[in-house]
Every structure is written in structure tokens, then in C-alpha cells.
Short mmCIF file of C-alpha atoms in Angstrom, two decimals:
data_model
loop_
_atom_site.label_atom_id
_atom_site.label_comp_id
_atom_site.label_asym_id
_atom_site.label_seq_id
_atom_site.Cartn_x
_atom_site.Cartn_y
_atom_site.Cartn_z
CA MET C 396 -87.09 12.55 7.02
CA ALA C 397 -90.16 13.50 4.59
CA THR C 398 -88.25 11.60 1.82
CA PHE C 399 -87.95 8.33 4.19
CA ILE C 400 -91.76 8.49 5.11
CA THR C 401 -92.47 9.07 1.16
CA LEU C 402 -90.19 5.82 0.36
CA LEU C 403 -91.94 3.70 3.15
CA TYR C 404 -95.45 4.72 1.42
CA TYR C 405 -94.10 3.78 -1.66
CA LEU C 406 -93.16 0.35 -0.47
CA MET C 407 -96.54 -0.02 1.15
CA VAL C 408 -98.36 0.68 -2.17
CA ALA C 409 -95.79 -1.87 -3.85
CA PHE C 410 -96.65 -4.48 -1.18
CA PHE C 411 -100.69 -3.83 -1.28
CA ALA C 412 -100.55 -4.02 -5.45
CA ALA C 413 -98.79 -7.23 -4.97
CA CYS C 414 -101.43 -8.63 -2.35
CA PHE C 415 -104.05 -7.39 -5.17
CA ILE C 416 -102.16 -9.39 -7.97
CA TRP C 417 -101.80 -12.47 -5.57
CA ASN C 418 -105.54 -12.25 -4.55
CA PHE C 419 -106.73 -11.85 -8.27
CA ARG C 420 -104.77 -15.16 -8.99
CA ARG C 421 -106.04 -17.25 -6.66
CA SER C 422 -109.76 -15.97 -6.59
CA LYS C 423 -112.33 -18.28 -8.26
CA ASN C 424 -115.04 -15.39 -7.92
CA TRP C 425 -115.27 -13.45 -10.97
CA GLN C 426 -117.08 -10.45 -9.02
CA SER C 427 -113.85 -10.51 -6.78
CA GLU C 428 -111.32 -10.79 -9.65
CA VAL C 429 -113.06 -7.43 -11.02
CA LEU C 430 -112.97 -5.80 -7.89
CA TYR C 431 -109.29 -6.75 -7.12
CA LEU C 432 -108.30 -5.02 -10.57
CA ILE C 433 -110.19 -1.97 -10.02
CA VAL C 434 -108.69 -1.26 -6.81
CA LEU C 435 -105.10 -2.48 -8.38
CA LEU C 436 -105.42 0.47 -10.78
CA PRO C 437 -104.68 3.31 -8.72
CA PHE C 438 -102.40 1.44 -6.65
CA LEU C 439 -100.42 0.94 -9.87
CA LEU C 440 -100.61 4.38 -11.42
CA ARG C 441 -98.95 5.70 -8.23
CA LEU C 442 -96.56 3.39 -8.10
CA PHE C 443 -95.46 4.02 -11.45
CA ARG C 444 -95.72 7.61 -10.61
CA LEU C 445 -98.48 8.63 -13.22
CA LYS C 446 -101.30 9.84 -10.76
CA MET P 85 -113.77 -25.87 -16.00
CA LYS P 86 -109.78 -24.67 -15.44
CA ASN P 87 -109.52 -23.21 -18.87
CA ARG P 88 -112.54 -21.63 -18.59
CA PHE P 89 -110.74 -19.81 -15.43
CA ILE P 90 -107.86 -18.89 -17.27
CA ILE P 91 -109.52 -17.54 -20.37
CA ARG P 92 -111.81 -15.36 -18.14
CA LYS P 93 -108.76 -14.23 -16.02
CA VAL P 94 -106.83 -13.55 -19.51
CA ILE P 95 -109.80 -11.46 -20.62
CA PHE P 96 -110.01 -9.52 -17.47
CA THR P 97 -106.19 -8.99 -17.27
CA ALA P 98 -106.33 -7.66 -21.18
CA ALA P 99 -108.89 -5.26 -20.15
CA PHE P 100 -107.30 -3.90 -17.06
CA LEU P 101 -104.03 -3.45 -18.81
CA LEU P 102 -105.72 -1.39 -21.61
CA ALA P 103 -107.28 0.71 -18.97
CA PHE P 104 -104.13 0.96 -17.00
CA ILE P 105 -101.99 1.86 -20.56
CA PHE P 106 -104.78 4.42 -21.53
CA SER P 107 -105.23 6.16 -18.15
CA GLY P 108 -101.13 6.20 -17.57
CA LEU P 109 -100.49 7.74 -21.00
CA SER P 110 -103.21 10.29 -20.48
CA PHE P 111 -101.94 11.34 -16.81
CA TYR P 112 -98.49 11.33 -18.55
CA ARG P 113 -99.23 13.56 -21.55
CA SER P 114 -101.11 16.01 -19.08
CA ARG P 115 -98.45 16.13 -16.32
CA HIS P 116 -95.46 16.52 -19.51
CA LEU P 117 -97.37 19.09 -21.65
CA LYS P 118 -95.05 21.81 -22.65
CA GLU P 119 -96.82 25.34 -22.77
CA PRO P 120 -94.84 27.92 -25.32
CA VAL P 121 -94.49 31.49 -23.84
CA VAL P 122 -92.96 34.05 -26.90
CA ALA P 123 -91.71 36.73 -24.57
CA GLY P 124 -92.25 40.10 -25.97
CA ASP P 125 -89.77 43.05 -26.44
CA GLY P 126 -89.96 44.00 -22.75
CA LEU P 127 -88.17 40.71 -21.05
CA LEU P 128 -84.55 41.28 -19.88
CA GLU P 129 -83.93 38.04 -18.52
CA VAL P 130 -85.64 34.40 -17.42
CA ARG P 131 -84.20 32.88 -14.31
CA LYS P 132 -85.23 30.26 -12.06
CA LEU P 133 -86.57 30.54 -8.44
CA SER P 134 -83.53 28.35 -7.43
CA HIS P 135 -81.49 31.58 -8.44
CA TYR P 136 -82.79 32.86 -5.25
CA PHE P 137 -82.75 29.54 -3.06
CA PRO P 138 -80.59 26.70 -4.57
CA GLY P 139 -82.43 24.18 -2.15
CA LEU P 140 -85.35 24.27 -5.17
CA LYS P 141 -82.77 23.24 -7.65
CA GLY P 142 -83.91 20.20 -9.41
CA SER P 143 -87.30 20.02 -8.01
CA LEU P 144 -90.16 20.65 -10.71
CA ASN P 145 -91.22 23.48 -8.56
CA ASP P 146 -88.02 25.30 -9.63
CA ALA P 147 -90.19 27.95 -11.44
CA SER P 148 -89.38 30.39 -14.15
CA VAL P 149 -89.14 33.95 -13.27
CA TYR P 150 -89.42 36.09 -16.24
CA ILE P 151 -88.13 39.55 -15.75
CA LEU P 152 -89.23 42.58 -17.71
CA GLY P 153 -88.05 46.06 -17.60
CA LYS P 154 -85.83 48.54 -19.51
CA GLY P 155 -81.59 48.76 -19.03
CA ASP P 156 -80.40 46.79 -16.13
CA THR P 157 -82.27 44.19 -13.78
CA GLY P 158 -80.73 46.26 -11.31
CA SER P 159 -82.37 49.66 -11.83
CA ALA P 160 -83.41 52.16 -8.43
CA ASP P 161 -86.95 52.09 -9.84
CA GLY P 162 -89.81 50.49 -8.25
CA ALA P 163 -90.16 46.68 -8.74
CA ALA P 164 -93.25 44.71 -8.84
CA LEU P 165 -93.91 40.60 -8.73
CA VAL P 166 -96.86 39.16 -10.44
CA LEU P 167 -97.92 35.52 -9.65
CA GLY P 168 -99.95 33.41 -11.75
CA GLY P 169 -101.05 29.73 -11.00
CA SER P 170 -100.55 29.98 -7.26
CA HIS P 171 -103.44 28.16 -7.74
CA ALA P 172 -103.31 26.50 -11.06
CA GLU P 173 -106.99 25.09 -11.58
CA GLU P 174 -107.25 29.20 -11.66
CA PRO P 175 -106.79 29.83 -15.56
CA ALA P 176 -107.53 33.29 -15.77
CA GLY P 177 -104.51 34.09 -13.31
CA ARG P 178 -101.94 32.01 -15.33
CA LEU P 179 -103.25 33.87 -18.76
CA ALA P 180 -103.23 37.39 -17.47
CA ALA P 181 -99.29 36.57 -16.17
CA TRP P 182 -99.07 34.88 -19.84
CA LEU P 183 -100.17 37.97 -21.82
CA LEU P 184 -97.89 40.26 -19.37
CA VAL P 185 -94.74 38.34 -20.44
CA GLU P 186 -95.82 38.44 -24.30
CA ASN P 187 -96.60 42.14 -24.61
CA ALA P 188 -95.54 44.42 -21.60
CA ARG P 189 -93.09 46.63 -22.07
CA LEU P 190 -91.77 48.74 -19.19
CA GLU P 191 -90.73 52.41 -19.66
CA LYS P 192 -89.90 52.55 -15.91
CA GLY P 193 -89.33 50.06 -13.22
CA ARG P 194 -88.81 46.25 -13.42
CA LEU P 195 -91.59 43.70 -13.71
CA PHE P 196 -90.93 39.97 -12.48
CA VAL P 197 -93.81 37.41 -13.53
CA ILE P 198 -94.03 33.88 -12.72
CA LEU P 199 -96.37 32.42 -14.81
CA THR P 200 -96.69 29.22 -12.75
CA ALA P 201 -95.93 29.63 -9.12
CA ASN P 202 -96.81 26.24 -8.33
CA PRO P 203 -95.77 23.78 -11.42
CA SER P 204 -96.45 20.77 -9.40
CA ALA P 205 -100.09 21.97 -8.98
CA SER P 206 -100.26 22.47 -12.62
CA THR P 207 -99.66 18.91 -13.39
CA SER P 208 -102.42 17.36 -11.73
CA THR P 209 -106.09 17.64 -11.72
CA ARG P 210 -108.56 16.91 -8.66
CA PRO P 211 -109.11 13.42 -7.84
CA GLY P 212 -112.72 12.91 -8.34
CA GLY P 213 -113.24 16.30 -9.49
CA ALA P 214 -113.63 14.91 -13.38
CA TYR P 215 -111.43 18.24 -14.24
CA PRO P 216 -110.42 18.19 -17.76
CA PRO P 217 -106.65 17.62 -18.15
CA ASP P 218 -106.14 20.57 -20.30
CA TYR P 219 -108.20 23.45 -22.25
CA GLU P 220 -107.45 25.45 -25.35
CA ILE P 221 -107.42 28.96 -26.45
CA SER P 222 -108.28 30.16 -29.63
CA THR P 223 -105.84 32.32 -31.53
CA PRO P 224 -105.48 34.00 -34.90
CA TRP P 225 -102.82 31.45 -35.73
CA GLY P 226 -104.32 28.42 -34.40
CA ARG P 227 -105.08 26.79 -30.70
CA GLN P 228 -102.59 27.13 -27.76
CA LYS P 229 -103.15 24.21 -25.09
CA PHE P 230 -102.76 24.65 -21.52
CA ARG P 231 -102.63 22.59 -18.53
CA GLN P 232 -105.70 22.55 -16.19
CA GLY P 233 -103.87 22.16 -13.27
CA ASP P 234 -105.28 21.86 -9.46
CA ARG P 235 -105.47 23.97 -6.34
CA TRP P 236 -102.72 21.75 -4.29
CA SER P 237 -99.65 20.51 -5.22
CA ASN P 238 -99.28 17.20 -7.06
CA PRO P 239 -98.96 14.10 -4.61
CA LEU P 240 -96.38 12.63 -7.12
CA ASP P 241 -94.18 15.64 -5.95
CA GLN P 242 -95.16 15.77 -2.09
CA TRP P 243 -96.57 12.96 -0.33
CA PRO P 244 -98.05 11.78 2.00
CA ASP P 245 -99.99 14.63 4.02
CA PRO P 246 -99.70 14.91 7.33
CA GLU P 247 -102.77 14.24 9.89
CA VAL P 248 -102.85 18.05 10.46
CA TYR P 249 -100.86 20.94 8.84
CA ILE P 250 -98.99 23.03 11.32
CA HIS P 251 -97.98 26.47 9.68
CA TYR P 252 -94.67 28.14 9.93
CA PRO P 253 -93.86 30.18 11.60
CA SER P 254 -97.12 30.86 13.04
CA ARG P 255 -98.00 27.30 14.16
CA GLN P 256 -101.54 27.76 13.28
CA GLN P 257 -103.40 24.48 12.87
CA LEU P 258 -104.62 24.17 9.10
CA ALA P 259 -106.30 21.45 6.86
CA TYR P 260 -103.92 18.67 6.27
CA MET P 261 -104.27 19.12 2.41
CA ASP P 262 -103.17 22.69 2.71
CA ILE P 263 -99.36 21.68 3.19
CA ARG P 264 -99.76 21.23 -0.47
CA ASN P 265 -101.71 24.42 -0.90
CA GLN P 266 -99.08 27.42 -2.15
CA ASN P 267 -101.37 29.97 -0.74
CA ARG P 268 -101.20 28.62 2.92
CA THR P 269 -97.29 27.77 3.29
CA TRP P 270 -96.25 31.40 2.99
CA PRO P 271 -93.54 32.82 4.02
CA GLY P 272 -92.36 29.24 3.56
CA ARG P 273 -88.96 27.49 5.11
CA PRO P 274 -85.99 26.41 3.75
CA ASP P 275 -85.86 22.95 5.03
CA GLY P 276 -89.65 22.23 4.82
CA THR P 277 -91.59 20.48 1.91
CA MET P 278 -91.31 21.38 -1.49
CA THR P 279 -94.24 23.98 -1.44
CA GLU P 280 -93.06 25.28 1.64
CA LYS P 281 -89.63 25.84 -0.34
CA THR P 282 -91.27 27.39 -3.03
CA CYS P 283 -92.80 29.92 -1.10
CA TYR P 284 -89.30 30.57 0.56
CA ALA P 285 -87.76 31.02 -2.71
CA MET P 286 -90.29 33.38 -4.02
CA THR P 287 -89.84 35.33 -0.36
CA GLN P 288 -86.32 35.45 -0.89
CA LEU P 289 -86.77 37.15 -4.46
CA ILE P 290 -89.03 39.69 -3.21
CA ILE P 291 -86.33 40.37 -0.43
CA LYS P 292 -83.45 40.35 -2.80
CA GLU P 293 -84.92 42.26 -5.64
CA LYS P 294 -86.42 44.83 -3.29
CA ILE P 295 -89.91 44.45 -4.63
CA ASP P 296 -92.67 46.98 -3.83
CA LEU P 297 -95.51 45.19 -4.94
CA VAL P 298 -96.50 41.78 -4.95
CA ILE P 299 -99.76 40.75 -7.12
CA ASP P 300 -101.35 37.39 -6.87
CA LEU P 301 -103.49 36.61 -9.34
CA HIS P 302 -106.69 34.26 -8.10
CA GLU P 303 -110.04 33.13 -9.04
CA ALA P 304 -112.91 32.13 -6.72
CA GLU P 305 -116.09 30.35 -6.66
CA LEU P 306 -119.17 32.20 -6.86
CA GLN P 307 -120.28 30.47 -3.75
CA TYR P 308 -117.24 32.15 -1.80
CA PRO P 309 -117.54 35.77 -0.28
CA VAL P 310 -114.03 36.55 -1.02
CA ILE P 311 -114.73 37.17 -4.57
CA SER P 312 -114.29 40.29 -7.49
CA THR P 313 -112.28 41.98 -5.20
CA ILE P 314 -108.40 42.92 -4.16
CA VAL P 315 -107.51 41.35 -0.97
CA ALA P 316 -104.84 43.83 0.70
CA HIS P 317 -102.55 43.68 3.51
CA GLN P 318 -102.81 47.15 6.03
CA LYS P 319 -99.53 48.12 4.27
CA GLY P 320 -101.48 48.26 1.02
CA GLU P 321 -105.24 49.69 2.03
CA ASP P 322 -105.12 53.10 0.66
CA LEU P 323 -103.01 51.80 -2.52
CA ALA P 324 -106.04 49.13 -3.00
CA ALA P 325 -109.00 51.39 -2.26
CA LEU P 326 -107.64 53.92 -4.75
CA ALA P 327 -106.90 51.41 -7.06
CA SER P 328 -110.60 50.20 -6.71
CA MET P 329 -112.20 53.49 -7.63
CA MET P 330 -109.84 54.02 -10.31
CA ILE P 331 -111.01 50.36 -11.77
CA SER P 332 -114.63 51.28 -10.95
CA GLY P 333 -114.24 54.52 -12.93
CA GLU P 334 -112.08 53.96 -16.15
CA GLU P 335 -112.07 50.42 -16.52
CA GLY P 336 -115.76 49.67 -16.91
CA PHE P 337 -116.35 47.15 -13.84
CA ASN P 338 -116.24 47.23 -10.43
CA ILE P 339 -114.20 45.56 -7.65
CA GLY P 340 -114.03 45.62 -4.11
CA VAL P 341 -111.61 45.78 -1.48
CA GLU P 342 -111.06 43.17 1.45
CA TYR P 343 -108.68 43.39 4.21
CA SER P 344 -106.49 40.59 4.94
CA PRO P 345 -107.56 38.80 8.38
CA VAL P 346 -104.74 39.13 10.70
CA ALA P 347 -105.20 35.96 12.15
CA LEU P 348 -105.60 33.64 8.90
CA ARG P 349 -101.94 32.39 8.59
CA GLY P 350 -99.93 31.19 5.45
CA LEU P 351 -101.83 33.71 2.67
CA SER P 352 -99.53 35.77 0.43
CA HIS P 353 -101.64 38.79 1.42
CA ARG P 354 -100.98 38.28 4.88
CA GLU P 355 -97.32 36.83 5.28
CA ILE P 356 -95.85 38.69 2.64
CA GLY P 357 -96.37 42.01 3.87
CA ASP P 358 -95.58 40.81 7.50
CA HIS P 359 -92.15 39.18 6.61
CA THR P 360 -90.95 41.15 3.69
CA GLN P 361 -90.97 45.01 2.73
CA ALA P 362 -93.31 44.25 -0.40
CA ILE P 363 -97.26 45.39 -0.21
CA PRO P 364 -99.21 42.09 -1.48
CA LEU P 365 -102.10 42.53 -3.06
CA LEU P 366 -104.32 39.38 -3.97
CA LEU P 367 -106.68 39.62 -6.85
CA GLU P 368 -110.16 37.65 -7.20
CA THR P 369 -112.25 37.29 -10.34
CA PRO P 370 -115.49 34.62 -10.57
CA GLU P 371 -114.57 31.18 -11.90
CA PRO P 372 -117.87 29.20 -11.60
CA PHE P 373 -116.02 26.17 -12.74
CA LEU P 374 -114.80 25.86 -8.95
CA ASP P 375 -118.45 25.99 -7.49
CA ALA P 376 -119.35 22.85 -5.61
CA THR P 377 -122.65 23.08 -7.14
CA ARG P 378 -121.68 23.39 -10.60
CA GLY P 379 -122.90 20.82 -13.56
CA ARG P 380 -120.67 18.96 -16.06
CA THR P 381 -117.25 19.71 -15.45
CA ASP P 382 -115.80 20.83 -18.65
CA ARG P 383 -113.56 22.74 -20.82
CA ALA P 384 -116.82 24.57 -22.00
CA LEU P 385 -117.61 25.55 -18.47
CA LEU P 386 -114.01 26.66 -17.72
CA LEU P 387 -113.91 28.93 -20.09
CA THR P 388 -117.57 30.37 -20.76
CA GLY P 389 -118.33 29.96 -17.14
CA LYS P 390 -121.82 29.32 -18.02
CA ASP P 391 -123.78 26.73 -15.71
CA GLU P 392 -127.23 26.31 -15.17
CA PHE P 393 -127.05 24.64 -11.83
CA VAL P 394 -124.73 27.75 -10.31
CA MET P 395 -127.47 29.81 -11.67
CA LYS P 396 -130.04 28.07 -9.72
CA ALA P 397 -128.06 28.60 -6.58
CA GLY P 398 -128.12 32.31 -7.69
CA ARG P 399 -131.77 32.42 -7.81
CA HIS P 400 -131.91 30.99 -4.42
CA GLY P 401 -129.53 33.88 -2.78
CA LEU P 402 -126.50 31.49 -2.25
CA LEU P 403 -124.05 33.43 -4.50
CA PHE P 404 -122.02 36.08 -3.49
CA GLU P 405 -121.29 37.35 -7.30
CA LYS P 406 -124.03 37.68 -10.33
CA LEU P 407 -124.51 35.12 -12.73
CA ASP P 408 -126.83 35.03 -15.66
CA GLU P 409 -126.72 33.31 -19.09
CA ASN P 410 -123.68 35.29 -19.99
CA GLY P 411 -121.76 33.40 -17.34
CA TRP P 412 -118.20 34.46 -16.64
CA PRO P 413 -116.27 33.93 -19.92
CA ILE P 414 -112.31 33.43 -19.63
CA ASP P 415 -111.83 37.03 -21.42
CA VAL P 416 -113.68 38.82 -18.72
CA ARG P 417 -111.75 37.51 -16.15
CA VAL P 418 -108.29 37.92 -18.02
CA GLY P 419 -109.37 41.44 -18.99
CA ARG P 420 -110.15 42.05 -15.11
CA HIS P 421 -107.04 40.98 -13.94
CA LEU P 422 -105.20 42.85 -16.35
CA SER P 423 -106.87 46.12 -15.95
CA SER P 424 -106.52 45.60 -12.30
CA ILE P 425 -102.84 45.35 -12.58
CA ILE P 426 -102.83 48.44 -15.18
CA GLN P 427 -104.43 50.65 -12.41
CA ILE P 428 -102.62 49.18 -9.28
CA PHE P 429 -99.38 50.19 -10.87
CA LYS P 430 -100.63 53.55 -11.88
CA VAL P 431 -101.74 54.54 -8.62
CA TRP P 432 -98.65 53.03 -7.03
CA THR P 433 -96.85 55.16 -9.27
CA GLU P 434 -98.75 58.43 -8.33
CA LEU P 435 -98.31 57.47 -4.42
CA HIS P 436 -94.55 56.92 -5.14
CA PRO P 437 -92.87 58.81 -7.84
CA GLU P 438 -89.42 57.98 -6.29
CA ARG P 439 -89.96 54.16 -7.24
CA PRO P 440 -92.24 54.40 -10.39
CA ILE P 441 -93.37 51.35 -12.16
CA LEU P 442 -94.88 52.74 -16.07
CA MET P 443 -96.01 49.88 -17.86
CA GLU P 444 -97.63 49.94 -21.47
CA ASN P 445 -98.72 47.94 -24.10
CA VAL P 446 -100.60 45.49 -22.14
CA PRO P 447 -104.40 45.03 -23.44
CA ARG P 448 -107.29 46.44 -20.90
CA TYR P 449 -110.36 45.02 -20.23
CA ALA P 450 -112.46 46.32 -22.55
CA GLU P 451 -109.67 45.03 -25.62
CA VAL P 452 -109.52 41.46 -24.22
CA ILE P 453 -113.37 41.16 -24.68
CA SER P 454 -113.40 42.83 -27.65
CA ARG P 455 -110.49 40.83 -29.13
CA GLY P 456 -110.18 37.61 -27.26
CA THR P 457 -107.47 36.54 -25.12
CA GLY P 458 -106.01 34.77 -27.82
CA TYR P 459 -105.35 37.52 -30.11
CA TYR P 460 -102.77 38.57 -27.77
CA LEU P 461 -100.94 35.34 -27.68
CA LYS P 462 -97.98 35.04 -29.84
CA ASN P 463 -97.58 32.25 -32.34
CA PRO P 464 -94.27 30.17 -30.95
CA ASP P 465 -93.65 28.90 -34.82
CA LEU P 466 -92.71 32.65 -35.50
CA ALA P 467 -90.82 33.03 -32.45
CA PRO P 468 -87.56 35.39 -32.53
CA ALA P 469 -84.54 33.39 -31.68
CA GLY P 470 -84.15 33.36 -27.58
CA ARG P 471 -87.61 34.56 -27.05
CA LEU P 472 -89.06 31.12 -26.91
CA PHE P 473 -89.54 29.40 -23.34
CA TYR P 474 -91.59 26.42 -22.17
CA GLU P 475 -93.74 26.30 -18.91
#
């Protein structure tokens, strides 16, 4: 059960990371772009099991 | 205009990738740093915790158990288990255990040492805590690097946390993150989380090896009342009180005794005593690095224990242990642990001559302060065949 919940959390992290990348691509405001990238960093570190 | 957007996004993406690669490499290296252990003449065998509970096999927390003794491992003399790194961010405990494995010789009895009782916690540092990833101890042959670690298991190995952690088997409700705190998950359970399974494996070790004494090595912030003390289960009250007197009389420092609260569950000094035949004792030394009011959280603070902000808290009467300009150097903290262990074994043997634990060649408090912790660490490049291990 715990493994299944962990897997769901990783899927959630992947989904939000994809959303941030998508929003970064579409954004035309430089401050929003920086914001999306800053928020993306911990999501990718978790997704790649680095932190 | 469109080109300007594209150039900006490329620059931002490059900067992001740089930050991601740099931080990712730093975290990866820290998590996979190998720490050498050169076992001394007293080593009989190294086992894995999964030897006692196969359910831990393949897990990062399948910790190494160093067995020291004379003769065979099934001796009828006394047996003790020393735990370092239950909280990996408390380095004096790990280093004291390191010196035991590299130096101790057992004339009677067996000594089981786990240098990193929660390996997962040693691979992470506290988010937002600005902890250094590692630290180095100077030795006569160079510098030996150790992982800094954290209080809790790494979320990469156990995630997510529940809303409320319900301790097994008491069902007491504890803080959510303490489900990753190895000193809140005793006695553990075979079908629990990784941290609970680790405690369960150690509980099985204690039962199967007929361990008499368990000494759990910790450090504490100076703003926490349980400090410079031996925390004892009621089974070990006499032993702890006598050891405290011997330490104060012979070793050159004072250490108090606290009794393990019956209502506070999950701690080693409570659950090991309640669920096994062993007497658990938990030792605390002062570590200003852990205080919430500390200043810059760097390697120097970790190793010297000097901090002007914690000192200021002391001037306002907010500390439970003194702190002056000398700080609390790592050698003092390691020496306190080692002398405490020496005296506890001595008192145990006097009280239980039928189950003696006689240990030699372990540096005492005054010696560690005089020569430094690193003096007693052995050079892995000169390790005899079969004596070099990695944590």
C-alpha cells in the first residue's frame, strides 16, 4: 500500500513538473518565467530522486 | 520581438539547467559518499541487519553490524549493542562508534556496534536548515570525510508522511514527520515503514543475540532540557546512577541521569526496555549546531560548537548547559561518549560478574581531547586485507 501511495506521489510530481514546463513555454512575462523555473527545480530534484 | 522572447527563454533555460545540474550533482555526491571504516583487531565479523530480519534486505537501511569480541560470536559472557547515527546529524555518536570499531578489543563479552543506525538519514540534510553536506576530521594521515545527515530518514527512501503518525504498538499519536525518526519508531514492526522495519530488525538482533545493554548515542541542543545526561529505562536506574558517579569521579566531567518517561513512546530508552531483555541507555552530549537560535550553520559550528548567538541565549538564561567562548568541540563530545561507555561497561561487569563485558584500548575523554578524534581514526590506504569496510 505504501509503495502504491509513493508511486502516486511521484506521478503527481511528474504532472506538476510538466505543468510548470508548459506554463514556462507559454508565458510572455519574464517574471512569471523565472517563477515557473524556480518552482520547477525542487520538483525535478525529487522526480530524479536527487533530493 | 519573437526572437527576443526565444533568446530570453533560452538564457533562462540554460541558467535553470546549470542550477539543476550543479545542485543535483552536489546532492548525488553527498548521498553516495563512501565513508571508510578500518576495523581493528577486535573485530570478529560484520553482518547486515537483514541477517536478523530478512525483510530489510535490499533496503538502504540494511545497516552493517560490527561484532567485536574474543573467540566465537556465541559466547556466554555479556553482550552490548552500541548505536551511532540513530540521528545522523549528531556526529559525536557516529564518531564515538567509529572509534570503538577501529580500536576496541574485548577481553570478555561481545560488542555489537552499528555505526549508522539509520543509513537513510545520513544521506540527507535538513531542508531549509542550510546544513553542510559533509564534514572532515583531521587525522595524522590526512582528512577523513563524513556525511552530515539529518534527524529523519531521507524522504527519497520513505515518502509521503502521514497527517498524524500513530506509533506501533502503543497507538500514541506523534508528530507526522516522526514516522521517519528512528528514535520514535521503536520497537518497530515487520510490515511497517522502512524506519519501523529498521527498528524491528535491531529489536530482533537484541533478542536473538541476548544483548544485555543497549547504548544509543545522541547529541542535543543546549535549549533542550535533556542534555549532558544518561537517559535510563527503569531496569537500568541503578546502573546509570552508579555510572554517572564513576564518570564524575574518574573521567573529569559531569553527567546526569534522567529516567525514561513511561508515557513517551517510540524512544529507544523506553521501548527496548519494555519489549526485550536488554537495558537501554541513551547518552546525550551538547551540540550547539542543533540550537534553533544558532548563527551560521557551517562545518566550523558543527566541529567547534562555538556560536555567539547561542551564547547570547545562555546569557539570558535560556540554556540547560553552559556555553562559553570555548564552545563544545567535537573531541570533547566524542570523548564524553567514549568515557561514558567505558564506565557503563565497568559498572555493568561489577554488578553482573556472570555476564562480564571487559573492553580495552578505547581512548578516554582526556585522551581524545589531548590527541583529537582523528588521531584514533585509521588510514584506509594501509588497511590490512579484509579489514576495510564502507558505510
